[in-house]
Coordinates of C-alpha atoms and ligand atoms in Angstrom, one line a residue:
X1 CA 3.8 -81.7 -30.4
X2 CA 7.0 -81.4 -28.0
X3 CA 6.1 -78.2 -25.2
X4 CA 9.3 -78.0 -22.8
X5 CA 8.6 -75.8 -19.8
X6 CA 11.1 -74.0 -18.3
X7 CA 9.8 -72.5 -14.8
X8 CA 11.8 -69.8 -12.9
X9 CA 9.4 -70.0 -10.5
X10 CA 11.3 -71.7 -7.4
X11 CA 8.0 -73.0 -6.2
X12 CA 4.3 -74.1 -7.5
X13 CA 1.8 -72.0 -6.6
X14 CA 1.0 -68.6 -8.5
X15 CA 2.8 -69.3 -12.2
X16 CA 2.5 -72.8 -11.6
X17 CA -1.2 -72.6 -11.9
X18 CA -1.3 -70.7 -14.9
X19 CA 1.1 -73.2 -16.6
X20 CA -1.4 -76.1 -15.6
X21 CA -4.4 -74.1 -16.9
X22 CA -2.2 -73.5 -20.0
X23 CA -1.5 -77.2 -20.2
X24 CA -5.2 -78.2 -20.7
X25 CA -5.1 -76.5 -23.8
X26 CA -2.3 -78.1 -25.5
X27 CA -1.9 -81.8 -27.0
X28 CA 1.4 -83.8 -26.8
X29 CA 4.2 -84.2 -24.8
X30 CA 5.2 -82.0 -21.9
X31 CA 8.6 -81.7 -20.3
X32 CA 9.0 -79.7 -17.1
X33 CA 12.3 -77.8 -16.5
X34 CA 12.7 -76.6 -12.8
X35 CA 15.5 -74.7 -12.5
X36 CA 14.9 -74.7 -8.6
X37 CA 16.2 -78.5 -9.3
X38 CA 18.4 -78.1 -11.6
X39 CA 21.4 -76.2 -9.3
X40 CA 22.8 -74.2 -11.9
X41 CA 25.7 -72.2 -10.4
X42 CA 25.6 -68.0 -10.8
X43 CA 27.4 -66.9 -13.8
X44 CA 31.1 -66.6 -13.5
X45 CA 31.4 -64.0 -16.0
X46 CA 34.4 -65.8 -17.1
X47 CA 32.9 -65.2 -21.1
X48 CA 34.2 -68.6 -21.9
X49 CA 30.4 -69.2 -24.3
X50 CA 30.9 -65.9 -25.4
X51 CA 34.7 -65.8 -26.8
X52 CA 35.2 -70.0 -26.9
X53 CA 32.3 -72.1 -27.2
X54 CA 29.7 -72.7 -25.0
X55 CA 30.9 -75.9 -24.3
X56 CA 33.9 -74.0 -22.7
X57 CA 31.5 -72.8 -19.7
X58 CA 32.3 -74.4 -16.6
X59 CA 28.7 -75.1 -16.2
X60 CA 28.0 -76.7 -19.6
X61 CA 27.3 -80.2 -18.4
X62 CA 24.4 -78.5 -16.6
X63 CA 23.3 -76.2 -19.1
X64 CA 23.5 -77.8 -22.1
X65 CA 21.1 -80.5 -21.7
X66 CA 18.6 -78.1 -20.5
X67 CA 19.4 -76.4 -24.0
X68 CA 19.4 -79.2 -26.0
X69 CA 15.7 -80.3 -24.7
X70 CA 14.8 -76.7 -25.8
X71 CA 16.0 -77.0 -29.1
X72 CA 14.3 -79.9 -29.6
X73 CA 11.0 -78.1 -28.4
X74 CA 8.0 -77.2 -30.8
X75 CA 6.7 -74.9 -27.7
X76 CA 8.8 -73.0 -25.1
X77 CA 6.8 -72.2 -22.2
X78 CA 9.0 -70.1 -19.8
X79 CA 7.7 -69.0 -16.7
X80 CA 8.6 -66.3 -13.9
X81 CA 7.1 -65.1 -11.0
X82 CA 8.0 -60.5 -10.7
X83 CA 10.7 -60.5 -8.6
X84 CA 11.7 -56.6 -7.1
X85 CA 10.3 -55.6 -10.6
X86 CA 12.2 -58.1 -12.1
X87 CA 12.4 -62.0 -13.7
X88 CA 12.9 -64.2 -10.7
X89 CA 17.0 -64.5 -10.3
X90 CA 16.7 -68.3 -11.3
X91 CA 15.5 -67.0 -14.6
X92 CA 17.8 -64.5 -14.8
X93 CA 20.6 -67.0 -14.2
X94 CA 19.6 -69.5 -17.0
X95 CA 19.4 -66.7 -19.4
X96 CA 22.7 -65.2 -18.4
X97 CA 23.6 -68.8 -19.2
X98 CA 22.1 -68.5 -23.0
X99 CA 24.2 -64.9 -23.8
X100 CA 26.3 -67.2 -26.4
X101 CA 22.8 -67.5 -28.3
X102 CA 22.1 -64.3 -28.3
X103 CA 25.3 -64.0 -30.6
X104 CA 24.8 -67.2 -32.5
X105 CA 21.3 -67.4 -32.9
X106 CA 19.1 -70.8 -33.3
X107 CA 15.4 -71.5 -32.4
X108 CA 14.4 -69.8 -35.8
X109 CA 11.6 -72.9 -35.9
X110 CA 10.6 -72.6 -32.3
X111 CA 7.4 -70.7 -30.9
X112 CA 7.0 -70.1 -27.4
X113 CA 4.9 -68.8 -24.5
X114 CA 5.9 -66.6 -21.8
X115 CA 4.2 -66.3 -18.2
X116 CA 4.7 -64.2 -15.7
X117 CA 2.8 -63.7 -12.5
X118 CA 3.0 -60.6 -9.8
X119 CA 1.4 -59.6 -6.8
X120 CA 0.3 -56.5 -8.4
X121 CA 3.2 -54.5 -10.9
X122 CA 6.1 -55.1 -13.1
X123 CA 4.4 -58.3 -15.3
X124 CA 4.6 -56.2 -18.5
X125 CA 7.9 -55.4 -18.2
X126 CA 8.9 -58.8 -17.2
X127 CA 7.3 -60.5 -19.9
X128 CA 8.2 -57.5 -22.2
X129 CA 12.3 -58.9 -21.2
X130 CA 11.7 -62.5 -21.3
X131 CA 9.9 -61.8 -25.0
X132 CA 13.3 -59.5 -26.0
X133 CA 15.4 -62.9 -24.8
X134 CA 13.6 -65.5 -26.8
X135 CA 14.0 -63.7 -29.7
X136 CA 17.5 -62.5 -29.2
X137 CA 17.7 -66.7 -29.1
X138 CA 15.8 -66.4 -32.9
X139 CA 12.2 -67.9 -31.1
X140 CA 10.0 -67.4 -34.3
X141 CA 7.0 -65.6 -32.4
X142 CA 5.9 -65.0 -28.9
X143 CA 2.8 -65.2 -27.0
X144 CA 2.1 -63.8 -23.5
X145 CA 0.0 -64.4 -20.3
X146 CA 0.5 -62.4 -17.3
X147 CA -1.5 -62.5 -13.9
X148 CA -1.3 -59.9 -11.1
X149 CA -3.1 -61.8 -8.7
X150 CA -3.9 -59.2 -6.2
X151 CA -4.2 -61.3 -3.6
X152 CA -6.7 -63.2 -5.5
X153 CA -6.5 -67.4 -5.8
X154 CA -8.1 -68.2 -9.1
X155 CA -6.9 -66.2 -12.3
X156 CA -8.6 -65.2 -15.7
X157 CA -9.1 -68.6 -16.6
X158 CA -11.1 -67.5 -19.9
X159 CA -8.3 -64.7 -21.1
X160 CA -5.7 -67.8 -20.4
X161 CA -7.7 -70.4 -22.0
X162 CA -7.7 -68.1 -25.2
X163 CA -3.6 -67.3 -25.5
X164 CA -3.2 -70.9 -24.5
X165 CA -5.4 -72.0 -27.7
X166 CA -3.7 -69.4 -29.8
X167 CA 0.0 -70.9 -29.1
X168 CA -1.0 -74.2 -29.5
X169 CA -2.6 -73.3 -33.1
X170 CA 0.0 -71.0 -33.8
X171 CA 3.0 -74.3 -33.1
X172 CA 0.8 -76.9 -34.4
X173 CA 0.4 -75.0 -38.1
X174 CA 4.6 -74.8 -38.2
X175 CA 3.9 -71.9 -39.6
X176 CA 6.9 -69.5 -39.5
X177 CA 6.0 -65.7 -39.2
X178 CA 8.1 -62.9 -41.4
X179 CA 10.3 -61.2 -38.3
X180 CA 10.1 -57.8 -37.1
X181 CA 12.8 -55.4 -38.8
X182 CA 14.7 -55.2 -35.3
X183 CA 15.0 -58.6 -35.2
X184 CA 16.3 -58.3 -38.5
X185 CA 19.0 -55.6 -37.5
X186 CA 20.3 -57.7 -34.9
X187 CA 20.6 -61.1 -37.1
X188 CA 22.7 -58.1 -39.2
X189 CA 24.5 -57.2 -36.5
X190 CA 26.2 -60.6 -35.6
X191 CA 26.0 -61.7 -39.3
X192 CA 28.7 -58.5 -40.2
X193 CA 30.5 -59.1 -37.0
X194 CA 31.7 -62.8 -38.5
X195 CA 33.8 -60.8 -41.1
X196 CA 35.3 -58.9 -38.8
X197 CA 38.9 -59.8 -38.7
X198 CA 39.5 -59.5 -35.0
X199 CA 35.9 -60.6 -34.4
X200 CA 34.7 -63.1 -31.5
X201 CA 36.2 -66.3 -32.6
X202 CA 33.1 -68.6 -31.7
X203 CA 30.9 -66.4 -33.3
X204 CA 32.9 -66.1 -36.5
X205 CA 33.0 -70.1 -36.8
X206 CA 29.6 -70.8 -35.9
X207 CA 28.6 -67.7 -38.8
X208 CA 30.7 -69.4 -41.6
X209 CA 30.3 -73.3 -40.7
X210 CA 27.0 -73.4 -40.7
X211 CA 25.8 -70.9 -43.6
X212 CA 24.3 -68.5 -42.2
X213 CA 26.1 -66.0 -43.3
X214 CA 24.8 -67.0 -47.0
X215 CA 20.9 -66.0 -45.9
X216 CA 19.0 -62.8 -44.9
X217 CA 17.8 -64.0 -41.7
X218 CA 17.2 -67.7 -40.2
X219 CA 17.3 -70.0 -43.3
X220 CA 13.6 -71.6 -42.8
X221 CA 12.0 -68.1 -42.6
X222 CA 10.5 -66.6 -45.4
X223 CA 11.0 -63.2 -46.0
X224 CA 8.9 -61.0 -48.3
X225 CA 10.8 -58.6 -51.0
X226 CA 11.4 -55.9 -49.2
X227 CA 12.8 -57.1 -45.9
X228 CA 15.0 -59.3 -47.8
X229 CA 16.3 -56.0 -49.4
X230 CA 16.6 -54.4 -45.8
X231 CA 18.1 -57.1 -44.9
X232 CA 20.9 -57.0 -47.0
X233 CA 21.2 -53.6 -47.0
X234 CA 21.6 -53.5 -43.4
X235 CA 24.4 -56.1 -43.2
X236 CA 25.8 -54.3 -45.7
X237 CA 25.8 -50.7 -43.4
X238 CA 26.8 -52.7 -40.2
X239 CA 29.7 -54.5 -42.2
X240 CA 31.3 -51.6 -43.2
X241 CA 30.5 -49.8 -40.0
X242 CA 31.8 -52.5 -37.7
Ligands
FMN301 C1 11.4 -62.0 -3.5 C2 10.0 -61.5 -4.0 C3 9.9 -60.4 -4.7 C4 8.7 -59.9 -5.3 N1 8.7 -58.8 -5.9 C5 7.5 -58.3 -6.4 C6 7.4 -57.1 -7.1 O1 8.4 -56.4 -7.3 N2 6.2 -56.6 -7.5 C7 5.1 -57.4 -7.3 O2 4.0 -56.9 -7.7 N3 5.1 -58.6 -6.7 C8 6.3 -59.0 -6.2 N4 6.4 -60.3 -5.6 C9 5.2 -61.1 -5.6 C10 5.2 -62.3 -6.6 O3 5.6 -61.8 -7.9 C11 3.9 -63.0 -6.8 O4 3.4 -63.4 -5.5 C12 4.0 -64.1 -7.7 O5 2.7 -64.5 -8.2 C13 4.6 -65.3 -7.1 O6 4.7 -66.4 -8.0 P1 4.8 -67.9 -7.5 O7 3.6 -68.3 -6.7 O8 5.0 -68.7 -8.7 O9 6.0 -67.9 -6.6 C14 7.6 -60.7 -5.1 C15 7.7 -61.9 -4.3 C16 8.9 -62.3 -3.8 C17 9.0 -63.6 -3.1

């Protein structure tokens, strides 16, 4: 198994523990991804990904490999320490980054683990916003560790030990889980929004050349019956509505 972790933690203490513990857990390869290292410039807002092709960002030759080694993940670990009740802006930066795959969506295979650490508040919203980002990416399922440390130097190594074991069975089986209905409703949302004529014209080619606008939500998920039916019935809402 392939883990990639991407750390927004600009240094290795607190979250860089908990990764380590996490690490015991797991068999295979590990990459690490400090973002720290990896000088991506602040989003220019230019909407370049967005509108063109995210090869069209000025910073694609720094982003896109870090993307690339994601895609070819099994496991996403991302990490980020609570900044001012928020992720850590190097996190925030990178994801700002990844807004174009929130519009054309691809990890539908990949699993991934989130952790978050804190001195004492904001962890479950953090986590709660770095969980809403992987999966507006299509990230198959989630799994979360958080640590407000209180001051304290060692954390719940037995409460991390179990998550870590659960991810790690969870990417190993390659089983893909049936998705929550919102994640449904937004695959809808940017299916319907490739037929629109005046529509984002990345989005629309990425839609139609690679077929996704043929399925009901990311091709190797299964979906039962009925959220196949809600499926189509919600693209069919949204295209008429959009
Ligand atoms: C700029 C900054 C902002 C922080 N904001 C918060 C906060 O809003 N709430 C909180 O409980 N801890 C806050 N902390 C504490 C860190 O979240 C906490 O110490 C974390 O474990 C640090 O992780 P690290 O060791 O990986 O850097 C902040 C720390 C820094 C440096």
């Amino acid at each position: 198994m392939k883990y990639v972790v991407i750390n927004g933690s600009p240094r290795k203490k607190n979250t860089w523990k908990v990764v380590k513990q996490v690490e015991q857990n797991l068999d295979g390869e590990f990459e690490e991804i400090h973002l720290a290292k990896e000088n991506i410039p602040i989003c220019h807002g230019c909407h370049n990904c967005i509108m063109e092709g995210e090869d069209k960002c000025p910073h694609f030759d720094i982003v896109n490999p870090i993307v690339e080694k994601l895609k070819n993940a099994d496991g996403i670990i991302m990490t980020s320490p609570v900044y001012a009740m928020n992720v850590s802006a190097l996190l925030k930066n990178f994801i700002d980054h990844t807004a174009y795959i929130f519009h054309r969506q691809e990890f539908f295979t990949q699993k991934a683990l989130v952790i978050v650490t804190t001195a004492g508040a904001g962890h479950k919203k953090v986590s709660k916003y770095m969980d809403e980002s992987l999966r507006h990416w299509g990230v198959n399922k989630v799994f979360k560790i958080t640590w407000a440390t209180g001051g304290e130097e060692l954390p719940d190594i037995k409460s991390i030990d179990k998550t870590a074991i659960k991810f790690k069975k969870d990417v190993e089986s390659g089983k893909l889980h049936s998705p929550k209905l919102g994640d449904i409703i937004f695959f809808d949302v940017w299916k319907a929004m490739a037929f629109k004529e005046d529509g984002i014209p990345a989005d629309i080619r990425f839609w139609h050349e690679t077929g996704l606008v043929n399925h009901d939500f990311g091709p190797e998920v299964k979906l039962g019956m009925v959220k196949k039916l809600f499926s189509k019935v919600m693209f069919k809402i949204l295209k008429k509505v959009i």
